[in-house]
Amino acid sequence: QVQVVESGGGLVQAGGSLELSCTVSGWTLEGVAWGWFRQAPGKEREGISCINSASIRRQFADSVQGRFTISRDNAKNTLSLKMNNLKPEDAAMYYCAPCMFSETGVEALSAYENWGQGTQVTVSA
């Protein structure tokens, strides 16, 4: 059974930093691109970053480019997202999941169903 657990969210002031972690069990991350998604109340889910298995290719949403970095450790089956210079508009529930690179942005796999509970990021102005 695949289990995905996101952690590291919290309340931070604008301009601050947080680092999110994702631990996956029941499925090896190796060989699959994984990424981070977020969803704010009343908004659609947004793909914000994707990293391929070899950590060679990365993609970021324009909204976070230059402020967020993504990394992974296939041996530990973990994924991380370091978020710097956070803005109030970054506030959302953050999730990790397999991802696809595309010209229009980071996309989730349509057939993927094992979403975790997410971790909440709140940014005060």
CSV table of C-alpha atoms in Angstrom, one decimal:
chain,number,residue,atom,x,y,z
A,1,GLN,CA,0.0,0.0,0.0
A,2,VAL,CA,1.4,3.3,-1.0
A,3,GLN,CA,1.6,5.9,1.7
A,4,VAL,CA,2.7,9.5,1.1
A,5,VAL,CA,3.3,11.8,4.1
A,6,GLU,CA,4.1,15.5,3.7
A,7,SER,CA,5.5,17.5,6.6
A,8,GLY,CA,7.3,20.8,7.4
A,9,GLY,CA,4.5,23.3,6.8
A,10,GLY,CA,3.7,26.0,9.3
A,11,LEU,CA,3.1,29.7,9.9
A,12,VAL,CA,5.8,32.0,8.7
A,13,GLN,CA,6.1,35.7,8.1
A,14,ALA,CA,6.4,37.1,4.5
A,15,GLY,CA,10.0,36.9,3.4
A,16,GLY,CA,10.6,33.9,5.6
A,17,SER,CA,11.6,30.3,4.7
A,18,LEU,CA,10.3,26.8,5.1
A,19,GLU,CA,11.4,23.4,4.0
A,20,LEU,CA,8.8,20.8,3.2
A,21,SER,CA,9.5,17.0,3.2
A,22,CYS,CA,7.7,14.1,1.6
A,23,THR,CA,8.2,10.5,2.6
A,24,VAL,CA,6.9,7.8,0.4
A,25,SER,CA,6.4,4.2,1.5
A,26,GLY,CA,5.2,1.2,-0.5
A,27,TRP,CA,6.5,2.6,-3.7
A,28,THR,CA,10.0,3.4,-4.8
A,29,LEU,CA,10.6,6.9,-6.0
A,30,GLU,CA,13.4,5.9,-8.3
A,31,GLY,CA,12.6,6.0,-12.0
A,32,VAL,CA,9.7,8.3,-11.6
A,33,ALA,CA,9.6,12.1,-11.7
A,34,TRP,CA,8.1,13.5,-8.5
A,35,GLY,CA,7.0,17.0,-7.6
A,36,TRP,CA,5.1,19.4,-5.4
A,37,PHE,CA,1.6,20.7,-5.9
A,38,ARG,CA,-0.4,23.2,-3.9
A,39,GLN,CA,-4.0,24.1,-3.5
A,40,ALA,CA,-5.4,27.2,-1.8
A,41,PRO,CA,-9.1,27.5,-0.7
A,42,GLY,CA,-11.3,28.2,-3.7
A,43,LYS,CA,-8.5,27.7,-6.2
A,44,GLU,CA,-7.5,24.8,-8.5
A,45,ARG,CA,-4.5,22.7,-7.7
A,46,GLU,CA,-1.3,24.1,-9.0
A,47,GLY,CA,1.8,22.2,-10.0
A,48,ILE,CA,4.8,24.1,-8.6
A,49,SER,CA,7.8,21.9,-9.1
A,50,CYS,CA,8.9,18.7,-10.7
A,51,ILE,CA,12.2,16.8,-10.5
A,52,ASN,CA,13.2,13.8,-12.6
A,53,SER,CA,14.6,10.6,-11.0
A,54,ALA,CA,18.2,11.4,-11.7
A,55,SER,CA,17.8,15.0,-10.3
A,56,ILE,CA,19.0,16.3,-13.6
A,57,ARG,CA,15.9,18.0,-14.8
A,58,ARG,CA,13.8,20.4,-12.8
A,59,GLN,CA,10.8,22.6,-13.6
A,60,PHE,CA,9.2,25.3,-11.6
A,61,ALA,CA,6.0,27.3,-11.9
A,62,ASP,CA,6.7,31.0,-12.8
A,63,SER,CA,5.2,32.0,-9.5
A,64,VAL,CA,7.9,30.3,-7.5
A,65,GLN,CA,10.9,30.3,-9.9
A,66,GLY,CA,14.0,31.6,-8.2
A,67,ARG,CA,12.5,31.3,-4.7
A,68,PHE,CA,11.9,27.5,-4.4
A,69,THR,CA,14.3,24.6,-4.9
A,70,ILE,CA,13.4,20.9,-5.1
A,71,SER,CA,15.5,17.9,-4.3
A,72,ARG,CA,15.1,14.2,-3.8
A,73,ASP,CA,16.9,11.3,-2.2
A,74,ASN,CA,16.0,8.1,-3.9
A,75,ALA,CA,17.8,6.0,-1.4
A,76,LYS,CA,15.6,7.4,1.4
A,77,ASN,CA,12.5,7.6,-0.8
A,78,THR,CA,12.1,11.3,0.1
A,79,LEU,CA,11.4,14.6,-1.6
A,80,SER,CA,12.1,18.1,-0.4
A,81,LEU,CA,11.0,21.6,-1.2
A,82,LYS,CA,13.0,24.5,0.1
A,83,MET,CA,10.9,27.7,0.0
A,84,ASN,CA,12.5,31.1,0.4
A,85,ASN,CA,11.2,34.6,0.4
A,86,LEU,CA,7.7,33.3,1.0
A,87,LYS,CA,4.8,35.5,0.0
A,88,PRO,CA,1.2,35.6,1.3
A,89,GLU,CA,0.1,34.2,-2.0
A,90,ASP,CA,2.2,31.0,-1.3
A,91,ALA,CA,-0.2,30.1,1.4
A,92,ALA,CA,-1.8,26.8,0.6
A,93,MET,CA,-1.9,23.1,1.3
A,94,TYR,CA,1.1,21.5,-0.2
A,95,TYR,CA,1.2,17.9,-1.6
A,96,CYS,CA,3.8,15.7,-3.2
A,97,ALA,CA,3.0,13.3,-6.0
A,98,PRO,CA,4.4,11.9,-9.3
A,99,CYS,CA,4.6,14.6,-11.9
A,100,MET,CA,5.1,15.3,-15.6
A,101,PHE,CA,7.1,18.1,-17.3
A,102,SER,CA,5.2,20.1,-19.9
A,103,GLU,CA,5.5,23.3,-21.8
A,104,THR,CA,2.4,24.6,-19.9
A,105,GLY,CA,3.8,23.7,-16.5
A,106,VAL,CA,4.1,20.9,-14.0
A,107,GLU,CA,1.3,18.4,-14.3
A,108,ALA,CA,0.0,15.6,-12.1
A,109,LEU,CA,-0.6,12.2,-13.4
A,110,SER,CA,-4.3,11.9,-14.2
A,111,ALA,CA,-4.5,8.3,-12.9
A,112,TYR,CA,-2.6,8.9,-9.7
A,113,GLU,CA,-4.8,8.5,-6.6
A,114,ASN,CA,-2.5,8.1,-3.6
A,115,TRP,CA,-2.5,11.8,-2.5
A,116,GLY,CA,-1.3,12.4,1.0
A,117,GLN,CA,-2.9,14.6,3.6
A,118,GLY,CA,-0.7,17.5,2.6
A,119,THR,CA,1.1,20.0,4.8
A,120,GLN,CA,-0.3,23.5,5.4
A,121,VAL,CA,1.7,26.6,4.7
A,122,THR,CA,0.5,29.9,6.1
A,123,VAL,CA,2.2,33.2,5.3
A,124,SER,CA,1.4,36.3,7.3
A,125,ALA,CA,1.9,39.7,5.6
